[in-house]
Coordinates of C-alpha atoms in Angstrom, one line a residue:
Chain A
M300 CA 0.1 0.3 -0.2
K301 CA 1.3 3.6 -0.7
L302 CA 0.6 6.1 1.3
K303 CA -1.3 9.2 -0.2
D304 CA -0.2 10.5 -3.2
A305 CA 0.3 14.6 -2.1
R306 CA 0.7 15.4 -5.8
F307 CA -3.1 14.6 -6.2
K308 CA -4.1 17.0 -3.5
I309 CA -1.9 19.9 -6.5
A310 CA -4.2 18.0 -9.0
N311 CA -7.6 17.7 -7.3
R312 CA -6.9 21.6 -6.6
E313 CA -6.2 22.1 -10.7
A314 CA -9.1 20.9 -11.4
L315 CA -11.5 22.7 -9.0
I316 CA -9.9 25.8 -10.7
G317 CA -10.6 24.6 -14.4
V318 CA -14.4 24.3 -12.8
V319 CA -14.6 28.1 -11.4
L320 CA -12.8 29.8 -14.4
V321 CA -15.4 28.0 -16.5
I322 CA -18.4 29.3 -14.6
I323 CA -16.8 32.5 -14.3
N324 CA -16.7 32.8 -18.2
F325 CA -20.1 31.3 -18.8
A326 CA -21.3 34.4 -16.5
I327 CA -19.0 36.6 -18.4
W328 CA -20.7 35.2 -21.9
F329 CA -24.4 34.5 -20.1
G330 CA -24.4 38.2 -19.1
F331 CA -23.0 40.4 -21.3
A332 CA -25.0 38.1 -24.4
Y333 CA -28.4 38.7 -22.7
G334 CA -27.8 41.5 -20.3
L335 CA -26.8 44.4 -23.2
G336 CA -27.9 42.1 -26.5
S337 CA -31.7 41.5 -24.6
G338 CA -33.3 45.1 -26.3
D339 CA -34.0 46.4 -30.3
P340 CA -30.9 45.7 -32.1
T341 CA -31.6 49.3 -35.0
Q342 CA -30.8 50.6 -31.3
Y343 CA -27.6 48.8 -30.0
D344 CA -24.4 50.9 -28.3
M345 CA -21.3 50.1 -30.9
I346 CA -18.0 49.7 -30.5
F347 CA -15.6 49.5 -32.7
G348 CA -18.2 49.0 -35.1
F349 CA -20.0 45.8 -32.8
P350 CA -23.4 46.1 -31.0
A351 CA -21.8 46.7 -27.3
W352 CA -23.4 42.8 -26.1
F353 CA -21.1 41.5 -28.4
F354 CA -17.4 43.2 -27.9
Y355 CA -17.8 42.8 -24.1
S356 CA -19.1 39.1 -23.8
C357 CA -16.9 37.4 -27.4
I358 CA -14.6 40.1 -27.4
A359 CA -13.1 41.9 -24.0
G360 CA -14.7 38.7 -22.6
T361 CA -12.4 35.7 -24.5
I362 CA -9.0 38.3 -23.7
F363 CA -9.4 38.3 -20.1
M364 CA -10.7 35.0 -20.1
I365 CA -8.0 34.2 -21.5
I366 CA -5.1 36.7 -19.2
L367 CA -7.3 34.9 -16.1
I368 CA -6.2 31.7 -17.2
W369 CA -2.2 32.6 -17.8
I370 CA -2.8 34.0 -14.8
A371 CA -4.4 31.2 -12.7
I372 CA -1.8 28.6 -13.8
K373 CA 1.2 31.3 -13.0
V374 CA 0.6 32.0 -9.3
F375 CA -1.6 28.0 -9.0
F376 CA -0.4 25.4 -11.1
K377 CA 2.7 24.1 -9.3
D378 CA 5.3 21.6 -11.7
V379 CA 4.7 18.2 -10.4
P380 CA 6.5 14.6 -11.4
F381 CA 4.5 12.2 -13.0
D382 CA 6.2 8.7 -13.0
D383 CA 5.8 6.9 -9.7
K384 CA 9.6 6.6 -9.6
E385 CA 10.8 9.8 -9.2
E386 CA 8.7 10.1 -6.5
E387 CA 9.6 11.3 -3.4
V388 CA 8.5 9.0 0.3
Chain B
M2 CA -11.9 25.9 -64.3
I3 CA -8.4 24.8 -62.5
H4 CA -6.8 27.8 -60.5
W5 CA -3.2 26.2 -60.7
Q6 CA -2.4 29.1 -58.0
V7 CA -4.1 28.0 -55.1
I8 CA -3.6 23.9 -55.9
L9 CA -0.2 25.6 -55.8
P10 CA 0.3 26.1 -51.5
L11 CA -2.2 23.2 -51.6
F12 CA 0.2 20.9 -53.2
I13 CA 3.1 22.0 -51.2
F14 CA 1.4 21.4 -47.8
L15 CA 0.9 17.8 -49.0
I16 CA 4.5 17.5 -49.5
I17 CA 5.4 18.6 -46.1
I18 CA 3.2 16.1 -44.7
F19 CA 4.7 13.1 -46.5
A20 CA 7.6 14.3 -45.2
I21 CA 7.0 14.5 -41.3
G22 CA 5.0 10.1 -42.1
F23 CA 8.4 9.3 -43.1
W24 CA 10.5 11.1 -40.1
A25 CA 8.2 10.3 -37.8
N26 CA 8.9 6.4 -39.5
K27 CA 12.1 6.3 -39.2
Q28 CA 11.5 7.1 -34.7
V29 CA 8.8 4.6 -34.6
R30 CA 11.1 1.7 -36.3
N31 CA 14.0 2.6 -33.6
S32 CA 11.1 3.0 -30.3
D33 CA 11.6 -0.1 -28.0
S34 CA 8.3 -0.2 -27.0
F35 CA 6.3 0.2 -29.8
L36 CA 2.9 0.4 -28.9
Q37 CA 3.2 2.7 -26.8
E38 CA 5.8 5.0 -29.6
Y39 CA 3.5 4.0 -32.3
F40 CA 0.1 4.8 -30.3
L41 CA 0.8 7.9 -28.5
G42 CA 4.4 9.5 -29.3
G43 CA 6.5 7.5 -26.6
R44 CA 4.4 10.1 -24.5
E45 CA 6.9 12.9 -25.4
M46 CA 4.8 16.1 -26.5
G47 CA 5.9 19.3 -25.2
G48 CA 3.3 22.4 -24.7
F49 CA 3.1 23.5 -28.2
L50 CA 2.8 20.2 -30.0
L51 CA -0.2 19.0 -27.2
A52 CA -1.6 21.9 -27.9
M53 CA -1.7 21.6 -31.8
T54 CA -3.3 18.4 -32.0
M55 CA -5.8 18.9 -29.4
M56 CA -6.9 22.2 -31.2
A57 CA -6.7 20.2 -34.6
T58 CA -8.2 17.4 -33.2
Y59 CA -11.0 19.2 -32.0
G60 CA -11.2 22.1 -35.4
S61 CA -12.5 20.6 -37.9
A62 CA -15.1 20.4 -41.4
S63 CA -17.1 21.7 -39.4
S64 CA -15.2 25.0 -37.6
F65 CA -14.2 25.8 -41.1
I66 CA -16.6 24.9 -43.7
G67 CA -19.9 24.6 -41.3
G68 CA -19.6 26.6 -38.4
P69 CA -19.3 30.2 -41.5
G70 CA -22.4 28.8 -43.8
V71 CA -24.2 28.9 -40.4
S72 CA -23.8 32.2 -39.1
Y73 CA -23.3 33.8 -42.9
N74 CA -27.9 33.1 -42.8
L75 CA -28.2 32.8 -38.8
G76 CA -26.1 36.0 -38.0
L77 CA -23.5 37.6 -34.6
G78 CA -25.8 34.7 -32.5
W79 CA -24.2 31.8 -33.9
V80 CA -20.5 33.4 -33.1
L81 CA -22.1 33.9 -29.4
L82 CA -22.2 29.7 -29.9
A83 CA -19.4 29.2 -31.1
M84 CA -17.4 31.0 -28.5
A85 CA -18.5 28.0 -25.6
Q86 CA -16.3 26.2 -27.9
L87 CA -13.7 28.4 -25.2
P88 CA -13.9 26.5 -22.2
A89 CA -12.2 23.2 -24.9
G90 CA -8.6 25.0 -24.9
Y91 CA -8.3 25.1 -20.7
F92 CA -10.8 23.4 -19.1
V93 CA -10.6 20.3 -20.6
L94 CA -6.4 20.1 -20.1
M95 CA -7.2 21.0 -16.7
I96 CA -9.9 18.3 -15.4
L97 CA -8.0 15.8 -16.7
G98 CA -5.2 17.1 -16.3
K99 CA -2.0 16.2 -14.0
K100 CA -4.7 13.0 -12.6
F101 CA -4.7 11.3 -16.2
A102 CA -0.9 11.8 -16.6
I103 CA -0.3 10.3 -13.5
I104 CA -2.9 7.2 -13.2
S105 CA -2.2 6.8 -16.9
R106 CA 1.5 6.3 -16.1
R107 CA 0.5 4.1 -13.0
Y108 CA -1.4 1.8 -14.8
E109 CA 0.7 1.8 -18.1
A110 CA -2.8 2.7 -20.1
I111 CA -2.0 3.2 -23.7
T112 CA -5.6 4.2 -24.5
L113 CA -8.6 5.7 -22.6
I114 CA -10.1 2.1 -22.7
D115 CA -6.7 0.8 -20.8
F116 CA -7.6 3.5 -18.5
L117 CA -10.8 2.5 -18.0
K118 CA -10.3 -1.6 -17.6
K119 CA -8.0 -0.6 -14.9
R120 CA -9.9 1.6 -13.1
Y121 CA -13.0 -0.1 -13.4
N122 CA -11.6 -3.9 -13.5
S123 CA -14.6 -5.3 -16.4
N124 CA -14.4 -6.4 -19.7
I125 CA -17.6 -5.2 -20.2
V126 CA -16.3 -1.9 -19.7
V127 CA -14.4 -2.7 -22.5
L128 CA -16.4 -3.5 -24.1
I129 CA -19.1 -1.4 -24.2
S130 CA -16.2 1.1 -25.3
A131 CA -14.5 -0.6 -27.5
L132 CA -17.7 -0.9 -29.7
S133 CA -18.8 2.6 -29.4
I134 CA -15.5 3.8 -30.2
I135 CA -15.1 2.2 -32.5
V136 CA -19.0 2.5 -34.3
F137 CA -19.2 6.1 -33.9
L138 CA -15.9 6.8 -35.1
F139 CA -15.4 4.8 -37.9
A140 CA -18.7 7.2 -38.6
S141 CA -17.2 10.2 -38.0
M142 CA -14.0 9.6 -40.3
T143 CA -16.2 8.7 -43.0
A144 CA -18.4 11.7 -43.1
Q145 CA -14.8 13.7 -42.4
W146 CA -13.3 12.4 -45.6
V147 CA -16.3 12.8 -47.5
G148 CA -16.3 16.6 -46.5
G149 CA -12.3 16.6 -47.7
A150 CA -13.1 15.0 -51.0
R151 CA -15.6 16.9 -51.9
L152 CA -13.9 20.9 -50.7
I153 CA -11.1 19.2 -53.4
E154 CA -13.2 18.2 -56.1
S155 CA -15.0 21.4 -55.7
L156 CA -11.1 23.4 -55.6
T157 CA -9.2 21.9 -58.5
G158 CA -12.7 20.5 -60.3
L159 CA -11.0 16.7 -60.8
N160 CA -14.0 14.8 -59.5
Y161 CA -15.0 13.4 -56.6
T162 CA -13.5 9.8 -56.9
V163 CA -10.4 11.2 -57.4
A164 CA -10.0 13.7 -55.1
L165 CA -11.4 11.2 -52.3
L166 CA -8.0 8.9 -53.7
I167 CA -5.5 11.6 -53.6
F168 CA -6.9 12.5 -49.6
A169 CA -7.2 9.4 -48.9
V170 CA -3.4 8.1 -49.9
T171 CA -2.7 11.3 -48.3
V172 CA -3.5 10.8 -44.8
L173 CA -2.8 7.2 -44.8
V174 CA 0.6 7.1 -46.0
Y175 CA 1.2 9.7 -43.0
V176 CA -1.3 8.2 -40.7
I177 CA -0.1 4.3 -41.1
I178 CA 3.9 5.4 -41.6
G179 CA 5.0 7.2 -38.9
G180 CA 1.6 5.8 -35.9
F181 CA 1.0 8.9 -33.5
R182 CA 4.5 10.5 -33.5
A183 CA 3.8 11.6 -37.5
V184 CA -0.1 12.5 -36.2
A185 CA 0.7 14.5 -34.1
L186 CA 4.0 16.6 -35.8
T187 CA 1.7 17.1 -38.8
D188 CA -1.1 18.5 -35.8
A189 CA 1.3 21.4 -35.3
L190 CA 2.1 22.2 -39.2
Q191 CA -2.6 21.3 -40.2
G192 CA -2.8 23.9 -36.6
T193 CA -0.9 27.0 -37.6
I194 CA -1.8 26.8 -40.4
M195 CA -6.0 27.4 -39.5
I196 CA -4.6 30.0 -36.8
I197 CA -2.4 31.7 -39.9
G198 CA -5.7 30.4 -42.8
T199 CA -8.3 32.5 -40.6
V200 CA -6.2 35.8 -39.3
I201 CA -5.9 36.4 -43.0
L202 CA -9.0 35.9 -44.5
L203 CA -11.0 37.7 -42.2
V204 CA -8.5 40.5 -42.2
G205 CA -9.3 40.3 -46.1
T206 CA -12.8 39.8 -45.4
I207 CA -13.0 43.4 -43.6
M208 CA -10.9 45.0 -46.7
A209 CA -13.1 43.4 -48.7
G210 CA -16.5 44.9 -46.6
G211 CA -14.8 48.3 -46.2
G212 CA -14.5 48.0 -42.1
I213 CA -16.3 46.5 -39.3
D214 CA -18.2 49.6 -39.5
H215 CA -19.7 49.2 -42.6
I216 CA -20.4 45.6 -43.2
M217 CA -22.4 45.8 -39.8
G218 CA -24.9 48.4 -40.9
S219 CA -25.6 46.8 -44.4
L220 CA -26.4 43.5 -42.2
L221 CA -28.1 46.1 -39.8
N222 CA -30.1 47.8 -43.1
E223 CA -31.0 43.2 -44.3
N224 CA -32.4 42.3 -41.1
P225 CA -31.5 43.9 -37.5
Q226 CA -31.5 41.1 -35.6
M227 CA -28.8 39.8 -38.1
L228 CA -27.1 41.6 -35.1
S229 CA -29.2 40.0 -32.2
P230 CA -27.7 37.2 -29.9
F231 CA -30.9 36.3 -30.3
G232 CA -30.2 35.0 -34.4
S233 CA -32.2 36.0 -37.9
D234 CA -35.2 33.9 -37.4
G235 CA -35.2 34.8 -33.4
S236 CA -34.5 30.7 -33.0
L237 CA -31.1 31.0 -31.0
T238 CA -32.6 31.1 -27.0
P239 CA -30.6 31.6 -24.6
L240 CA -31.5 28.4 -22.8
Y241 CA -30.6 26.5 -26.0
V242 CA -27.1 28.5 -26.9
S243 CA -26.0 27.6 -23.1
T244 CA -26.6 23.2 -23.9
F245 CA -24.0 24.2 -26.3
W246 CA -21.8 24.4 -23.2
I247 CA -22.1 20.7 -22.5
L248 CA -22.3 19.4 -26.6
I249 CA -19.1 21.1 -27.2
G250 CA -16.9 22.5 -24.0
L251 CA -17.3 21.5 -21.4
G252 CA -18.4 16.8 -22.9
V253 CA -15.4 17.2 -24.6
I254 CA -13.5 15.6 -22.3
G255 CA -15.5 12.3 -22.4
L256 CA -14.5 12.4 -26.6
P257 CA -12.4 9.7 -26.8
Q258 CA -9.6 11.0 -29.5
I259 CA -9.3 14.6 -27.2
A260 CA -8.4 12.0 -23.2
V261 CA -6.0 10.1 -25.4
R262 CA -4.3 13.3 -25.7
A263 CA -4.0 14.5 -22.2
M264 CA -2.0 10.8 -21.7
S265 CA 0.7 11.6 -24.0
Y266 CA 2.2 15.0 -22.5
K267 CA 5.6 14.6 -22.1
D268 CA 5.7 16.8 -17.7
S269 CA 3.5 19.3 -16.3
K270 CA 6.3 22.0 -17.7
S271 CA 3.8 21.6 -21.0
L272 CA 0.4 20.9 -19.8
H273 CA 0.5 24.8 -18.8
R274 CA 1.9 25.5 -21.8
A275 CA -0.6 24.3 -23.3
I276 CA -4.1 25.3 -21.9
I277 CA -1.8 28.6 -22.9
I278 CA -1.6 28.3 -25.8
G279 CA -4.6 26.0 -26.9
T280 CA -6.4 28.6 -25.7
I281 CA -5.5 30.8 -27.3
G282 CA -5.7 28.6 -30.6
I283 CA -9.4 28.1 -30.4
G284 CA -10.7 31.0 -29.8
T285 CA -9.1 33.1 -32.5
I286 CA -10.2 30.0 -35.2
M287 CA -13.6 29.9 -33.4
F288 CA -14.3 33.6 -33.1
G289 CA -12.7 34.4 -36.3
M290 CA -14.2 32.0 -38.7
H291 CA -18.1 32.2 -37.7
L292 CA -16.9 35.6 -37.0
I293 CA -16.1 35.2 -41.2
G294 CA -19.7 33.6 -42.3
V295 CA -21.3 37.0 -41.1
L296 CA -19.4 39.0 -42.6
A297 CA -19.2 37.8 -46.1
R298 CA -22.4 38.5 -46.1
P299 CA -22.8 41.9 -47.2
V300 CA -19.2 40.9 -49.4
T301 CA -20.5 38.0 -51.2
P302 CA -24.4 38.4 -51.1
G303 CA -26.5 35.1 -51.9
I304 CA -25.0 32.5 -51.4
E305 CA -27.2 29.9 -51.5
I306 CA -25.0 26.8 -50.5
A307 CA -24.4 26.9 -46.5
D308 CA -20.8 25.1 -47.2
K309 CA -19.4 27.0 -50.1
V310 CA -19.8 30.2 -48.7
M311 CA -16.4 29.7 -46.3
P312 CA -14.8 28.6 -50.0
T313 CA -16.5 31.1 -52.2
L314 CA -15.7 33.8 -50.0
T315 CA -11.7 33.2 -50.2
L316 CA -11.7 32.8 -53.7
E317 CA -13.6 36.1 -53.8
V318 CA -11.3 38.7 -51.3
L319 CA -7.9 36.8 -51.8
P320 CA -5.3 37.1 -54.2
P321 CA -4.9 33.6 -55.1
V322 CA -2.4 32.1 -54.0
L323 CA -3.1 34.2 -50.0
A324 CA -6.4 31.9 -50.9
G325 CA -4.9 29.0 -51.5
I326 CA -2.8 29.1 -48.2
V327 CA -6.2 30.0 -46.7
L328 CA -8.0 26.8 -48.1
A329 CA -5.4 24.7 -46.9
A330 CA -6.8 25.5 -43.7
P331 CA -10.0 23.4 -43.4
M332 CA -8.0 20.7 -45.9
A333 CA -6.1 20.6 -42.2
A334 CA -9.1 21.0 -40.3
I335 CA -10.1 17.7 -42.3
M336 CA -7.2 16.1 -41.4
S337 CA -6.4 16.3 -38.4
T338 CA -9.8 15.3 -37.3
V339 CA -9.2 12.1 -39.6
N340 CA -5.9 11.2 -39.1
A341 CA -6.7 11.4 -35.2
L342 CA -9.6 9.0 -35.9
L343 CA -8.0 6.6 -37.6
M344 CA -5.4 6.4 -34.9
L345 CA -7.9 5.7 -32.7
V346 CA -9.9 3.4 -34.0
S347 CA -6.0 1.3 -35.3
S348 CA -5.5 1.4 -31.3
T349 CA -9.4 0.2 -30.5
V350 CA -8.9 -2.4 -32.7
V351 CA -5.4 -3.6 -31.3
K352 CA -4.9 -2.9 -28.0
D353 CA -8.4 -2.6 -25.9
V354 CA -9.6 -5.8 -28.6
Y355 CA -7.4 -8.0 -29.8
L356 CA -4.5 -7.9 -27.2
N357 CA -6.9 -7.7 -24.2
F358 CA -9.7 -10.6 -25.4
I359 CA -7.8 -12.3 -29.1
N360 CA -4.5 -12.6 -27.7
P361 CA -3.1 -11.5 -25.0
K362 CA 0.3 -13.6 -25.6
A363 CA 0.9 -11.4 -28.9
T364 CA 4.9 -11.0 -29.2
D365 CA 6.5 -7.5 -30.8
S366 CA 6.5 -7.9 -33.9
Q367 CA 3.0 -9.4 -34.3
I368 CA 1.7 -6.5 -32.4
K369 CA 3.2 -4.4 -35.1
A370 CA 2.7 -6.6 -38.2
R371 CA -0.9 -6.5 -36.3
S372 CA -1.0 -2.8 -35.8
F373 CA 0.4 -1.6 -39.3
W374 CA -2.2 -3.9 -40.9
V375 CA -5.2 -3.0 -38.9
T376 CA -4.3 0.6 -39.5
T377 CA -3.9 0.4 -43.4
I378 CA -7.2 -2.3 -43.7
I379 CA -10.2 0.7 -41.6
G380 CA -7.8 3.8 -43.7
L381 CA -8.6 1.1 -46.5
A382 CA -13.0 0.7 -45.4
V383 CA -13.3 4.6 -44.9
V384 CA -12.4 5.2 -48.1
L385 CA -14.6 2.0 -50.2
F386 CA -18.0 3.1 -47.7
S387 CA -17.1 6.8 -48.7
L388 CA -17.0 6.3 -52.3
N389 CA -21.2 5.7 -51.3
P390 CA -21.5 6.3 -47.6
P391 CA -24.5 4.4 -46.5
E392 CA -28.0 5.7 -45.2
L393 CA -26.8 3.6 -41.6
L394 CA -23.4 6.0 -41.3
I395 CA -24.3 9.0 -41.4
M396 CA -27.1 8.4 -39.3
L397 CA -24.4 7.4 -36.7
N398 CA -22.0 9.8 -37.5
L399 CA -25.2 13.0 -36.2
F400 CA -24.8 10.1 -33.0
A401 CA -21.1 10.8 -32.9
F402 CA -19.9 13.6 -30.8
G403 CA -23.5 13.9 -28.3
G404 CA -23.5 10.0 -28.3
L405 CA -19.5 9.3 -27.4
E406 CA -20.0 12.2 -24.2
S407 CA -22.8 10.6 -22.9
A408 CA -21.4 6.8 -22.6
F409 CA -18.0 8.5 -21.5
L410 CA -18.1 11.8 -19.7
W411 CA -18.3 10.9 -16.7
A412 CA -17.0 7.0 -16.2
V413 CA -13.8 8.9 -16.9
V414 CA -13.9 12.3 -14.5
F415 CA -15.5 9.9 -11.6
G416 CA -12.9 7.8 -12.3
L417 CA -9.9 10.0 -12.1
Y418 CA -11.6 11.8 -9.1
W419 CA -14.5 9.7 -6.8
K420 CA -13.3 7.2 -4.6
K421 CA -16.5 5.8 -5.2
A422 CA -17.1 5.0 -9.1
N423 CA -17.1 1.3 -10.0
K424 CA -17.9 -0.4 -12.7
Y425 CA -21.7 -1.0 -11.4
G426 CA -22.2 2.9 -12.5
A427 CA -20.3 3.1 -15.3
I428 CA -21.4 0.7 -17.2
S429 CA -25.7 1.3 -16.0
S430 CA -23.9 5.2 -16.8
M431 CA -22.4 4.3 -20.7
I432 CA -26.0 2.9 -21.2
V433 CA -28.4 5.0 -20.2
G434 CA -26.3 7.9 -21.6
L435 CA -25.9 5.8 -25.0
V436 CA -29.8 4.7 -25.6
L437 CA -31.2 8.1 -24.5
Y438 CA -29.3 10.4 -26.8
I439 CA -29.7 7.7 -29.0
A440 CA -33.6 7.6 -28.6
I441 CA -33.7 11.9 -27.6
Y442 CA -32.2 12.4 -31.2
Q443 CA -34.0 10.2 -32.9
L444 CA -37.7 11.3 -31.2
S445 CA -37.3 14.5 -30.3
P446 CA -33.8 16.0 -30.8
N447 CA -34.6 20.0 -29.0
I448 CA -36.6 19.0 -26.0
F449 CA -38.0 20.9 -23.9
G450 CA -35.8 23.6 -26.2
M451 CA -32.2 21.8 -24.9
H452 CA -29.2 20.6 -27.1
S453 CA -29.9 17.0 -27.2
V454 CA -27.2 16.2 -25.5
T455 CA -28.6 17.7 -22.3
I456 CA -30.9 15.4 -20.7
P457 CA -28.7 12.5 -21.5
I458 CA -25.7 13.7 -20.4
L459 CA -27.8 14.6 -16.7
A460 CA -29.3 11.0 -16.7
S461 CA -26.2 9.2 -17.2
L462 CA -24.8 10.9 -14.0
I463 CA -27.7 10.8 -11.9
T464 CA -27.5 7.0 -12.6
F465 CA -24.3 6.8 -11.7
V466 CA -23.9 7.7 -8.4
V467 CA -27.0 6.0 -7.7
A468 CA -25.2 2.7 -9.2
S469 CA -22.5 3.2 -7.9
I470 CA -23.3 4.1 -4.0
A471 CA -26.3 1.6 -3.7
T472 CA -23.1 -1.8 -5.3
Q473 CA -20.7 0.3 -2.5
S474 CA -20.2 -2.8 -0.3
K475 CA -19.8 -5.3 -3.5
S476 CA -16.8 -3.6 -4.8
T477 CA -13.3 -2.4 -3.1
I478 CA -10.2 0.0 -4.2
D479 CA -6.7 0.4 -4.3
S480 CA -7.3 4.3 -2.0
A481 CA -3.6 5.0 -2.9
D482 CA -5.1 5.6 -6.7
F483 CA -6.9 8.4 -4.4

């Protein structure tokens, strides 16, 4: 019987971060799209030529997510060996 | 008419791909562990390669041909829907992540089924999995193959059969001789072409349309709903669009051709890099190609057949050589999906069926010979079916994406993260997911205004949890894996 593997704690935490990120992603995507886009299309505010809902939900939101993912990886993601033999006991 | 300047870049692209195949074949011949090398590329992929092979396998004919065609007709609402694919870039790798990499090495798993077999210790799980992979992916391979041949046919003016043979010979040669390593390396080239092609075409289309302001103005004049998130005909309800997050974002974890990639990379640095590069890549392609479809409407109005939007637009707005490079992108997308499927079906037949049930004591040289033969025969069978695709195959292809997700998603996720998950849970959830998906797809595709994959995924989740808890006394598990 091996001891409980410390690497799995890291893996579980990183999976949870993935879930949190996807919830944030969905909230931004949904909130801007239907929050700003539900009115009359002829009355839309335009940003850089795009309807505001589209700009925030699909363009700014995507760029924001990429930056957030990058930060999450730099700050929270840890390097671990994958092979059992390299494991420190 | 044959446009030689368009064909030349395509031709050069095919030559490079051949060269990669031959180079990878050297690695296969020099490797001391044939199975691991041929089906996983020796688990040596770095971050860029992993990102590209994930992205290229995931992006298929529908991202470059079908998707822009729908955007052309529905407007910005369809681009919104397409952005639900962003999680395929990070969520999949974060969830499977390090746990899958460590466990699959511990189990010495070469295929996704290897992992399921050792995790659940059940031959029934292996049989259901192998059967659904072979049936569904053979069908979707045929569909992609037909798409590739049609594309060559429309670009070159060659007839369908000749186009099919050109496509088939290219793909088969490098996949059969080079294995997974050739697939991953060509995916890197193909993925790069997909990104570059998207950017070139997006810029070209905006220029041809006289700027975003002008294009949006024309769309507003034609039909204001083109600019709304609800689609030109109001058919894209928030609930319906949201359920696509399950089909094309989250559920992607359950696609075996994607999951197998998450056990083939080298170390955790590769994983971290791949998450960032892959998300940027998928974001660029999905956003770019679908937006291009919308912008194409004022630029090249009146296209009746949705699948012709992207090729027609490309030939119209770009000079011939650039058009050739851009049109290599859908070709690359199709090839990189087909090659992954071929590899996966072949590994399922060789490793999961032949080595599990037929001849567990096969020698290394037997395995080697079988692998080459199986890959060749499957490839040729696909070509044969593509000449005149039978109804049944077309139908199975429609089920493939959602069917595989319904079958595998929870078996994989719970297998990794839930100690109490056992074979009874896995078997019952796979069966419930598959049967329910096919039934709903057949009887009432958009049941309750949601995509047909939603209910099967939820039902298989509940089935899994209930069945596993109910049968706890019957199963034991090595707690060292948690």
